[in-house]
XYZ file of C-alpha atoms in Angstrom:
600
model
C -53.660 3.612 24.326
C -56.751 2.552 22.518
C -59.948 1.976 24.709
C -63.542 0.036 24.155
C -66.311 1.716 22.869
C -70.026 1.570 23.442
C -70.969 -1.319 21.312
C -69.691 -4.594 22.952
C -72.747 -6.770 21.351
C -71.662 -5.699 17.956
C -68.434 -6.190 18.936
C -68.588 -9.499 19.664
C -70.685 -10.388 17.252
C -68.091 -9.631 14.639
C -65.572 -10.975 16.645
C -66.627 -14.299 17.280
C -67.338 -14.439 13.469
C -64.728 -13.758 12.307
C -62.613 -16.327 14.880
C -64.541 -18.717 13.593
C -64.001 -18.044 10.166
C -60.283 -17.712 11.102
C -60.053 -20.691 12.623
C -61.708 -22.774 9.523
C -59.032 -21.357 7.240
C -56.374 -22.542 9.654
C -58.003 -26.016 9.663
C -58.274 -26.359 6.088
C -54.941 -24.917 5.348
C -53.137 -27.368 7.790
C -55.279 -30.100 6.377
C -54.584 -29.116 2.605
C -50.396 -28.474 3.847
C -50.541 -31.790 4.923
C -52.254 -33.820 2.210
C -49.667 -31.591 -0.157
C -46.695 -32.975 1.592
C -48.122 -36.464 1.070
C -48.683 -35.794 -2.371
C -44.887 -34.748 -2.105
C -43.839 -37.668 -0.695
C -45.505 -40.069 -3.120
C -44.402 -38.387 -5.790
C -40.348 -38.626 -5.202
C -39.696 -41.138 -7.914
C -36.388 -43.327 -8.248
C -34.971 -40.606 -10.667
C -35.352 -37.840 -7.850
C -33.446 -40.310 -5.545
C -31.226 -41.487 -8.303
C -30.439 -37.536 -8.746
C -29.865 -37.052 -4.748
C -27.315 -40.113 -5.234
C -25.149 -38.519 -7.759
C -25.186 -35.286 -5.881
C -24.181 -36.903 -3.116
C -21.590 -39.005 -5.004
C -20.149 -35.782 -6.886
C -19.685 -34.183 -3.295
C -18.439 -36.710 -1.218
C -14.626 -36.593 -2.989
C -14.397 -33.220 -2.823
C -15.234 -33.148 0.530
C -13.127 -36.339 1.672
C -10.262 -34.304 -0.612
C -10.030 -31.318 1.340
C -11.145 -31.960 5.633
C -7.910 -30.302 6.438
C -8.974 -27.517 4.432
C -12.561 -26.835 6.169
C -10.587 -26.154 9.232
C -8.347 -23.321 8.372
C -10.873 -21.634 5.463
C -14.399 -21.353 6.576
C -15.802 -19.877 3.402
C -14.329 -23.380 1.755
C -18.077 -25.414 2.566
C -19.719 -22.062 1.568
C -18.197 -22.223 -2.006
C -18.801 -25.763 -2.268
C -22.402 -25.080 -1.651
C -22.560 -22.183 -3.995
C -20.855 -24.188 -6.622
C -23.662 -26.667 -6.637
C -26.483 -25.707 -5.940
C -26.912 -26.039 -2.384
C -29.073 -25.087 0.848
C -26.745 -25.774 3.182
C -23.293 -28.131 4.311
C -22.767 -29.288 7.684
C -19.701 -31.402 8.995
C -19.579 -33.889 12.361
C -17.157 -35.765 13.634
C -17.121 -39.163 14.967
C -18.255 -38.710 18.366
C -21.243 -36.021 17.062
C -19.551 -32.842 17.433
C -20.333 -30.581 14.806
C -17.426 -28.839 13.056
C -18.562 -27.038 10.624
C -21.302 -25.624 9.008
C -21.314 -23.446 5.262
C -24.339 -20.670 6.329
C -23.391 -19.945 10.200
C -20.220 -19.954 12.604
C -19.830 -22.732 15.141
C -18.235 -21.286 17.835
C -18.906 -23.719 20.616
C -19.075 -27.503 20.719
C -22.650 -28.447 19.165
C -23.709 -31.982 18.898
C -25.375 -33.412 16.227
C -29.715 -33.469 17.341
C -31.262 -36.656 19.249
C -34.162 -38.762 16.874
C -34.678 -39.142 13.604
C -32.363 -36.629 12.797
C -29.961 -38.008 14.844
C -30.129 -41.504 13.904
C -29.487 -40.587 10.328
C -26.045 -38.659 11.397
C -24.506 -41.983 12.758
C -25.898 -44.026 10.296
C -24.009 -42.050 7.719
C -20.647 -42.010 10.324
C -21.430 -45.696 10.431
C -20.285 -45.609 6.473
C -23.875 -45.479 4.976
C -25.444 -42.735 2.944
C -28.848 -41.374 4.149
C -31.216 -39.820 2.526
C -34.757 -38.170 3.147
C -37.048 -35.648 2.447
C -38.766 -32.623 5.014
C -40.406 -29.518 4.826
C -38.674 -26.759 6.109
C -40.963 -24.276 8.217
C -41.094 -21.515 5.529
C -43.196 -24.758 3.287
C -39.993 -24.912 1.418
C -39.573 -29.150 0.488
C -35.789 -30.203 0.687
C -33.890 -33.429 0.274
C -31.660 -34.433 2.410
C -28.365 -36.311 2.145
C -26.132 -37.616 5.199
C -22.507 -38.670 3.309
C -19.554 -40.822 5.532
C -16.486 -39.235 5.478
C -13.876 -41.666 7.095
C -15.021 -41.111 10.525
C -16.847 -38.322 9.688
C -20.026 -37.499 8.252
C -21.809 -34.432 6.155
C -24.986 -33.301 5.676
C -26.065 -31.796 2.530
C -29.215 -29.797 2.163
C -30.847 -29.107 -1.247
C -34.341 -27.440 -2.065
C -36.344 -29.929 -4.442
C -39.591 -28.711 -6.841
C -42.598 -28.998 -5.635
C -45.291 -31.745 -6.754
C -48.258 -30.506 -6.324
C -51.563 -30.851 -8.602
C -52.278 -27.638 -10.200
C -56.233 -27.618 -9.058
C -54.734 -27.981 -5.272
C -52.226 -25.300 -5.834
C -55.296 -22.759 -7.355
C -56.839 -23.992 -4.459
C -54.553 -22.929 -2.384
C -54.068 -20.094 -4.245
C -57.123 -18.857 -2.979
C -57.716 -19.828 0.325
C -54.327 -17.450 0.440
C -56.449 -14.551 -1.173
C -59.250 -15.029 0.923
C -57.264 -14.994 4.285
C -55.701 -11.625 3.331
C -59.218 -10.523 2.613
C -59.996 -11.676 5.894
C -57.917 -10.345 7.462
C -58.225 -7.182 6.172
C -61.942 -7.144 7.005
C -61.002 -7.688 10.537
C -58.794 -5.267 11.065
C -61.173 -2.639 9.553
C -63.879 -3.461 11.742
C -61.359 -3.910 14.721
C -60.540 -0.502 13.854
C -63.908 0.748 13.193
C -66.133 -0.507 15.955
C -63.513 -1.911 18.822
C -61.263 1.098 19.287
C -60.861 4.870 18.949
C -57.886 6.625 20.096
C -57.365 7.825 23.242
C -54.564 10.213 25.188
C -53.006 7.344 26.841
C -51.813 5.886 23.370
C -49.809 8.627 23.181
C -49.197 9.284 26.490
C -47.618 5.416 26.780
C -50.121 2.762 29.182
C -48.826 1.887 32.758
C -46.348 -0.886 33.408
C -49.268 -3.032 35.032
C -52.409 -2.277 32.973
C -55.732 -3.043 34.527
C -58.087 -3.952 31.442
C -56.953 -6.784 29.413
C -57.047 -3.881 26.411
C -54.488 -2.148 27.739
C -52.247 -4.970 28.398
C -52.308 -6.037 24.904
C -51.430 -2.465 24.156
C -48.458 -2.222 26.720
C -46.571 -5.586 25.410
C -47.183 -4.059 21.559
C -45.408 -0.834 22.357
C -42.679 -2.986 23.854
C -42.440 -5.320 20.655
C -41.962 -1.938 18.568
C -39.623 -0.565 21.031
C -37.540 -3.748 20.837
C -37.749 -3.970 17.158
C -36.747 -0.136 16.861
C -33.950 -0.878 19.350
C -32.626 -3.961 17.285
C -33.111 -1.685 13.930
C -30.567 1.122 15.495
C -28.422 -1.981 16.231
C -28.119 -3.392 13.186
C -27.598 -0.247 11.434
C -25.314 0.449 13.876
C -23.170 -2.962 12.892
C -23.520 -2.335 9.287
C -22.135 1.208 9.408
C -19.176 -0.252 11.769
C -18.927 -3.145 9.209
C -18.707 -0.686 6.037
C -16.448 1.507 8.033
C -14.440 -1.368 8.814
C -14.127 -1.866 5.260
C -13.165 1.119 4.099
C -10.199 1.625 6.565
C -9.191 -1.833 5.569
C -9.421 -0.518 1.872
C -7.644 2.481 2.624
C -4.854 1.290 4.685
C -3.542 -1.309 1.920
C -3.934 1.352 -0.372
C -1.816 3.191 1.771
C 0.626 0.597 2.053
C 1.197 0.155 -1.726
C 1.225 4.033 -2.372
C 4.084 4.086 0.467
C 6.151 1.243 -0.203
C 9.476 2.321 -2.324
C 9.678 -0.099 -5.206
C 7.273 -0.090 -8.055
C 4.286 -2.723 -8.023
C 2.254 -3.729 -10.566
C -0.578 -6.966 -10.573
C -1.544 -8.259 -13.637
C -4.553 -11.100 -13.818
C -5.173 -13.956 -16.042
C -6.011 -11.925 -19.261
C -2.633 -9.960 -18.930
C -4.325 -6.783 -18.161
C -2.911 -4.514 -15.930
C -5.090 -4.244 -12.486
C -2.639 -2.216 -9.993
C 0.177 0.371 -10.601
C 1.250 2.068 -7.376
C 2.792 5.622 -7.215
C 6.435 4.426 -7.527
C 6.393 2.311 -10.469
C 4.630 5.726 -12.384
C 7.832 7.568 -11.078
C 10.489 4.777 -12.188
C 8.612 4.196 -15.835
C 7.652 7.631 -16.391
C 4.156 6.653 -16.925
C 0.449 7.878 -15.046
C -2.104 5.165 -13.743
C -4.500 6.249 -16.541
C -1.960 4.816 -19.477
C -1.184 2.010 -17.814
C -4.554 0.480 -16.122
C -6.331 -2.109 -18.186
C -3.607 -2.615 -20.709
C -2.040 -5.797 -21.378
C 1.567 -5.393 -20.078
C 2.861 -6.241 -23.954
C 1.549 -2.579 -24.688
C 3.702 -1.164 -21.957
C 6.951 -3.386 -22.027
C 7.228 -4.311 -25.696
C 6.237 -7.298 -27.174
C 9.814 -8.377 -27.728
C 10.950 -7.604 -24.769
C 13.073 -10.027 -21.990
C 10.449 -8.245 -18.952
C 7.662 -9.324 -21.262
C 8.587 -12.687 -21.535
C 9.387 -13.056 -17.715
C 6.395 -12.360 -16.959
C 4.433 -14.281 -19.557
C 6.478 -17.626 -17.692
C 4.831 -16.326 -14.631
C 1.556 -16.139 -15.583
C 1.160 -18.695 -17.887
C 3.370 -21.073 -16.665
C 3.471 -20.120 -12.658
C 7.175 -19.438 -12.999
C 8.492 -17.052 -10.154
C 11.734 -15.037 -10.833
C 13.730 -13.556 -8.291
C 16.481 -10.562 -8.255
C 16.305 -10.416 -12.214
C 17.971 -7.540 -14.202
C 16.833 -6.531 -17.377
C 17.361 -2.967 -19.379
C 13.406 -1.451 -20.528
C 12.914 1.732 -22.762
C 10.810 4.181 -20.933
C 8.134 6.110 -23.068
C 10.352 9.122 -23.096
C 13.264 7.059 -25.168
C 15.588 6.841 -21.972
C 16.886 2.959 -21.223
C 16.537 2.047 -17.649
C 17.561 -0.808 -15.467
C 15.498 -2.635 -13.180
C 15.687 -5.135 -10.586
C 12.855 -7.251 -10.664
C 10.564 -9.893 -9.027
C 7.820 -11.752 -9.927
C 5.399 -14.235 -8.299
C 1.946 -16.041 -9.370
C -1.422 -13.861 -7.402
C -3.680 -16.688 -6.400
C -6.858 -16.861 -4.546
C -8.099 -18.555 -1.450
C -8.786 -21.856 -3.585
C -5.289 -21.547 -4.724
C -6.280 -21.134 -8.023
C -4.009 -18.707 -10.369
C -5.898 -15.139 -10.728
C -2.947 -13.140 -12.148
C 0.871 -12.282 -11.488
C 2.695 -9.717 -9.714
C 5.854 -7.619 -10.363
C 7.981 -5.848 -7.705
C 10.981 -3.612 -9.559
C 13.455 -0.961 -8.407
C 15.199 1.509 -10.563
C 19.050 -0.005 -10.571
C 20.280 2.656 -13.086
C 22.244 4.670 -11.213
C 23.780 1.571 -9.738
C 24.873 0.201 -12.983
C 26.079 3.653 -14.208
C 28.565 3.406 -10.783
C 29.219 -0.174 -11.822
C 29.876 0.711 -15.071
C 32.418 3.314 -14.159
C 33.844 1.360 -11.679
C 34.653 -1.117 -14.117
C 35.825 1.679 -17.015
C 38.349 2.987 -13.843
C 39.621 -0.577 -14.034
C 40.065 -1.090 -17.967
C 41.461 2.680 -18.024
C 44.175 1.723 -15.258
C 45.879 -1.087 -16.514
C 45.417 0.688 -19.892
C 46.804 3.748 -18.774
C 49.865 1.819 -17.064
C 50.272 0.099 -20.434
C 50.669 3.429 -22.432
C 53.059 4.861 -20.178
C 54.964 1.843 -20.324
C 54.771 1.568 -24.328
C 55.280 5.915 -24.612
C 58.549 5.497 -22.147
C 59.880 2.513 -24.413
C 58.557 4.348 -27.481
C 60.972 7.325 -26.841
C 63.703 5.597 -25.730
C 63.386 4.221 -29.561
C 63.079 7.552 -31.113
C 65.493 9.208 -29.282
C 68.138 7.132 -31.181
C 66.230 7.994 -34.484
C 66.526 11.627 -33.935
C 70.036 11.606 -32.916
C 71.022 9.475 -36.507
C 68.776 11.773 -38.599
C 70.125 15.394 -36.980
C 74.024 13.696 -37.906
C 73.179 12.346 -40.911
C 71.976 16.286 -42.040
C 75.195 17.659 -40.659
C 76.965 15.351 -42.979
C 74.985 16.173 -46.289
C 75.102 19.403 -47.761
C 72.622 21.485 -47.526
C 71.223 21.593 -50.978
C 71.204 18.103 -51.134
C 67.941 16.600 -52.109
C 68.283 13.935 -49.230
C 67.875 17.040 -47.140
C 64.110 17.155 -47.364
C 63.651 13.088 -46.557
C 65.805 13.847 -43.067
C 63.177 16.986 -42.666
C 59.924 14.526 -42.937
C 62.045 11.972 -41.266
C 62.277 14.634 -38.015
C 58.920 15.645 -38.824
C 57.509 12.415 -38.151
C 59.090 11.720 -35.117
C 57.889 15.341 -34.005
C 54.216 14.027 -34.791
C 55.068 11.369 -32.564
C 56.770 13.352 -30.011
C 53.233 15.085 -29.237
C 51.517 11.377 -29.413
C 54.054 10.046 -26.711
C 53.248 13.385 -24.344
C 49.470 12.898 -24.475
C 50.208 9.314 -23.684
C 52.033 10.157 -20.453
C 50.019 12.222 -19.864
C 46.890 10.230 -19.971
C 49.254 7.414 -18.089
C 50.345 9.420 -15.298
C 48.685 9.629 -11.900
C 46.118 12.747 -11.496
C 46.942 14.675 -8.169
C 43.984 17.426 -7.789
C 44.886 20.660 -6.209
C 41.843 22.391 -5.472
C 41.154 25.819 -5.814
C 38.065 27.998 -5.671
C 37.890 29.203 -9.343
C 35.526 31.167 -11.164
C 34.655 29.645 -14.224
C 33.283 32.655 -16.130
C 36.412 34.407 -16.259
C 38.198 30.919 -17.258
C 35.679 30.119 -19.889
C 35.904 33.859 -21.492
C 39.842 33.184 -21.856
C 39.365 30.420 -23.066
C 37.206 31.885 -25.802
C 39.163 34.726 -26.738
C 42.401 32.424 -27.147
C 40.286 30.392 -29.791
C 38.703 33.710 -31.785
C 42.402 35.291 -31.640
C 44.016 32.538 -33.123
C 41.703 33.083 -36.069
C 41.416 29.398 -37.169
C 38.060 29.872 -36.822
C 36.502 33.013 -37.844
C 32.769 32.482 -39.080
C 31.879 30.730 -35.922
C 29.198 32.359 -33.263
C 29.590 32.259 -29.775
C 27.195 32.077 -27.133
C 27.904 32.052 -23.566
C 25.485 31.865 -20.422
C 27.674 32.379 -17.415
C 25.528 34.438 -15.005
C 24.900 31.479 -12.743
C 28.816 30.671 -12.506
C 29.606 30.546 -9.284
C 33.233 29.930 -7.931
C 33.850 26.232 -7.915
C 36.775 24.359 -6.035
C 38.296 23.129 -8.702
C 42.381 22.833 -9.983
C 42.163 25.313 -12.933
C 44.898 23.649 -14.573
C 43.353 20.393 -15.112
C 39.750 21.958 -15.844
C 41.197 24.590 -18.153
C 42.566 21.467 -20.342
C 39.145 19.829 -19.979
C 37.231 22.602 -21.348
C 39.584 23.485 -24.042
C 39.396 19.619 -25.290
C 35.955 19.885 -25.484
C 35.905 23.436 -27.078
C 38.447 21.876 -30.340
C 36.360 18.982 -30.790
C 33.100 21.121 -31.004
C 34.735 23.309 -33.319
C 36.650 20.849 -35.529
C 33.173 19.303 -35.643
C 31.549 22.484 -37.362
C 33.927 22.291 -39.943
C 34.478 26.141 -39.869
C 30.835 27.691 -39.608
C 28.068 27.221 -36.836
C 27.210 27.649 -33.432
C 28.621 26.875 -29.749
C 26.653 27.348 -27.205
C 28.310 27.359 -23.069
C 26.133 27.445 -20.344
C 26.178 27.203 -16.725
C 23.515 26.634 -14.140
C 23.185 25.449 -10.685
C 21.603 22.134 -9.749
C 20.399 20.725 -6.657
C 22.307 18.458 -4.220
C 25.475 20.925 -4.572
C 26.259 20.395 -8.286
C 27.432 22.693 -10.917
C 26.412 21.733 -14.488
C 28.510 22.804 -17.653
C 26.588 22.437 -21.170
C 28.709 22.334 -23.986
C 26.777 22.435 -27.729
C 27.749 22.536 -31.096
C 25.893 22.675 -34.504
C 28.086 20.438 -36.110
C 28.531 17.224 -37.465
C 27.094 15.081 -34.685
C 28.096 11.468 -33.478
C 26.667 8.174 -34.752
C 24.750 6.250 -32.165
C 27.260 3.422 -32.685
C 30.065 5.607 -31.734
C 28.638 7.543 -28.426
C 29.076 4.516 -26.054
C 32.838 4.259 -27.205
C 34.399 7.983 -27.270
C 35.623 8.123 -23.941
C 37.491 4.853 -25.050
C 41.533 5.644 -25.440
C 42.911 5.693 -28.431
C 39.165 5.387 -30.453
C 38.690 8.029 -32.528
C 36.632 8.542 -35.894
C 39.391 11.681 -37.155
C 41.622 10.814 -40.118
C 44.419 12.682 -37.565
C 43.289 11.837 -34.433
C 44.665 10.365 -31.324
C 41.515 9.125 -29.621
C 43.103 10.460 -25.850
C 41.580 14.023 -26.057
C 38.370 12.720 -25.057
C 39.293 10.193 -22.668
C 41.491 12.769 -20.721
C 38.717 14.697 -20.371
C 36.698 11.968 -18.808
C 39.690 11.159 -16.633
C 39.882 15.196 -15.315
C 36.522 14.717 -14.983
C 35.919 11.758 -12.540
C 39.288 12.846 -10.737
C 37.163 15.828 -9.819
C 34.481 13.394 -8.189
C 32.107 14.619 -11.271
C 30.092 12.875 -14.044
C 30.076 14.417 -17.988
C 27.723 12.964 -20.353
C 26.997 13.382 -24.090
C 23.963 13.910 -26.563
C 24.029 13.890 -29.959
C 22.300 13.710 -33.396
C 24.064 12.840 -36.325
C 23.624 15.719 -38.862
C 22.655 18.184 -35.635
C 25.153 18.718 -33.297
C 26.687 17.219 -30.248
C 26.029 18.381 -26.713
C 28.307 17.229 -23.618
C 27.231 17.990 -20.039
C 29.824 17.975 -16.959
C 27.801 17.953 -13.722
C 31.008 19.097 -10.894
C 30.725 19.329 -7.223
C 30.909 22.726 -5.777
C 32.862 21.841 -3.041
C 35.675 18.629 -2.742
C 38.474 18.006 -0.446
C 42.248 17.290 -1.726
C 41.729 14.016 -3.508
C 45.027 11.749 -5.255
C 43.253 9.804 -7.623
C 45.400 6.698 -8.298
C 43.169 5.275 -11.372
C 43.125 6.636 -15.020
């Protein structure tokens, strides 16, 4: 608490003075506020009201445009105001009640003031525009307009320059200056000569003070305790509000980092402005080479994803359960399933594009094989068909040529066109076998087989025939485990591949066999040469019966394999450089059940 000194004559004294003082300044500011808004007043010319007009005029169709709108979007009168320049929007109905208003929340029904103020609201719902001029308490000067809106009517509030004469505003300028100064002296000497501090100011003053000094003193220390009190508050709030925020942040970011298809967001300039966690794993690609690029950059120029989404964001065309193939950045071709759809804001105005994609790969690869089991039936039926026919035919031709070389002698020179006769139909002997072979339903007999031992027979029946003695083998079987497999069938598989890697080496290089373990239950088989290689025209097509790029060849070696293969419930694929070498990989199944595969 503060208390009185010993000097109440000075006291007053000083007091009194400066009252009076105080009280001048007040008189002679209100007087010069006054003649300033008068000044004001007189100086609001036509083209000030011929500018209040056209504001008013500019505002009014926007407004009458979108009523529906200022229901459901609150920020809508806010951006209006924003957008041109102005204090404040507020929006009645016909019977008063306010509806909405751009700088505050209505949340119960207000109706529009009583007097002047009032008058001018139904004058404008009366289908008149209104307009005035006031000064606002804080001495700000603002015009305002009162616009009909069929039944309705809108009050716009703008802040207008001020008018006044440059000698009044140094005057005022300094009647400012000297009531700080004042002031200031009065607090000093308040300080000085009308109080020293005493225990009870810290000590607090009683609830029902007995000088008038301490009363004054009592309801200050409650102002500053209810302005501390409303400080915590609002802290409070805006910690709860910025918390708020976050978790808000944090949970969407959640929600696209969890969600299983890939999203990207693209705005206006084409630049990319979201890549979630999914779409990095499905293009191969980290947020840091994909943010702020243009999408060209990532898709290809060229490219039927790039134009798809060009339509969307430049012409607001949506696409829905699109396929299209896209070239990751580590050369691997990929098909995706995509959507697209135009990003717009709360004005409905286009800000970007978005794009929603899954990784349909491995569904096309089953389609695809689905489809080759198809083509590889009825062409498999077909062969057996033609190869059945086919020796029916030949039969007959081997029976005339072995009697017709009973009935020459043996010296005779015709001897040697019945041997190439018979040797012909020999060639085509072996070409009918594969044929109903390739035609003839697979039955698998599974048995658990080791595969090193199998491989390493397989080997030494190649190196012993000695066809082939300047080639190097390397094998990598210490991960073969035993496989349930029929040996017959796989046997044939391997050994296919094995000829074709070493007729591909032409005599001389390397082959390479390894085997290693793979998740999921698999067994993968790499086969490798250093040979020739395949063209990348050709790779798509060897599996193909009867295509084949040897001068001898029968083009079914490879396709039985294939069919072994996928009787087996397994998948082979092949690699190759031309000029390098060729590698084929057959992933198996450790374990299968007795399976009759009816398809080729």
């Amino acid at each position: 608490m503060l208390i009185p000194t010993s000097r109440p004559r000075q006291i007053r004294f000083f007091a009194f003075l400066f009252l009076g003082l105080f009280l001048l300044f007040l008189v002679l500011f209100a007087s010069y506020r006054l003649l300033q808004f008068r000044a004001f007043q007189s100086a609001l010319e036509a083209s000030d009201r011929e500018r209040l007009k056209l504001l008013g005029d500019s505002v009014q169709p926007v407004l009458l445009g979108s009523l529906d709108q200022v229901g459901k979007d609150p920020a809508f009168l806010y951006d209006v105001a924003a957008e041109r320049n102005l204090k404040r929007i507020i929006l009645a109905d016909s019977d008063g009640t306010l509806l909405a208003d751009s700088h505050r929340e209505i949340k119960t029904k207000e109706k529009i003031p009583s007097g002047k103020g009032g008058a001018a609201w139904r004058t404008a719902l009366a289908g008149e525009i209104v307009m005035e001029t006031a000064e606002e308490a804080s001495g700000e000067f603002v015009g305002k307009i009162w616009l009909p809106l069929n039944g309705r009517a809108a009050q716009l509030l703008v802040t207008l320059p001020s008018r006044t004469d440059p000698k009044a505003r140094l005057l005022l300028l300094f009647m400012n200056v000297f009531g700080v100064m004042g002031a200031g002296m009065f607090g000093y000497y308040f300080l000085r000569l009308f109080m020293v501090p005493s225990p009870s100011y810290f000590h607090g003053v009683p609830e029902n003070p007995a000088t008038e000094t301490g009363f004054v003193i009592h309801t200050f220390q409650g102002l500053i305790q209810q302005l501390k009190q409303k400080e915590l508050a609002l802290e409070q709030l805006k910690g709860r509000a910025e918390e708020y925020a976050k978790n808000v942040e944090s949970y969407n970011e959640n929600i696209l980092q969890s969600v299983t298809s890939g999203v990207l967001t693209f705005n206006c300039e084409r630049r990319i402005t979201t890549f979630n966690a999914t779409a990095g794993m499905i293009l191969h690609l980290s947020p840091e080479e994909v943010l702020g690029k243009s999408y060209e950059a990532i898709f290809g120029g060229e490219e039927k994803i790039t134009r798809l989404l060009q339509e969307t964001v430049d012409l607001g065309k949506e696409v829905a359960r699109e396929e299209c193939e896209v070239e990751r950045s580590d050369g691997r071709k990929i098909w995706l399933g995509l959507n697209t759809s135009v990003l717009r804001d709360r004005n409905n105005s286009t800000i970007g594009a978005t794009l929603v994609f899954t990784d349909l790969t491995e569904m096309k690869m089953l389609q695809d094989q689905v489809e080759l089991k198809k083509r590889l039936t009825v062409m498999g039926e077909m062969s057996a068909w033609i190869a059945h026919e086919f020796r029916n035919y030949m039969g007959t031709i081997l029976g005339f040529s072995r009697l017709l070389s009973k009935k020459i002698e043996p010296n005779d020179p015709r001897q040697e066109m019945i041997k190439a006769i018979m040797a012909e139909l020999s060639a085509m002997e072996r070409l009918i076998t594969e044929l109903l072979s390739y035609g003839r339903k697979t039955v698998i007999h599974p048995v658990t087989t080791p595969l090193a031992p199998l491989i390493e027979e397989l080997k030494e029946q190649f190196v012993s025939s000695g066809g082939y003695p300047h080639v190097r083998w390397f094998l990598s079987l210490k991960e073969a485990p035993e496989i349930a497999v029929d040996p017959t069938l796989i046997r044939q598989a391997f050994s296919n591949l094995i000829q074709n890697a070493l007729e591909a080496m032409e005599g001389t290089g390397e082959i390479h066999i390894r085997i290693s373990n793979r998740p999921a239950g698999m067994l993968a088989v790499k086969i490798s040469d250093t040979g020739l290689g395949i063209a990348k025209e050709h790779i798509d097509k060897i599996f193909l019966p009867f295509y084949t790029t040897k001068e001898k060849g029968t083009g079914l070696g490879l396709a039985l394999v294939h069919k072994i293969i996928l009787a087996h419930n397994g998948q082979i694929s092949v690699e190759s450089t031309e000029g390098s070498g060729t590698v084929f990989t057959i992933h198996l199944p450790l374990q299968m059940s007795p399976l009759k595969i009816n398809e080729p």
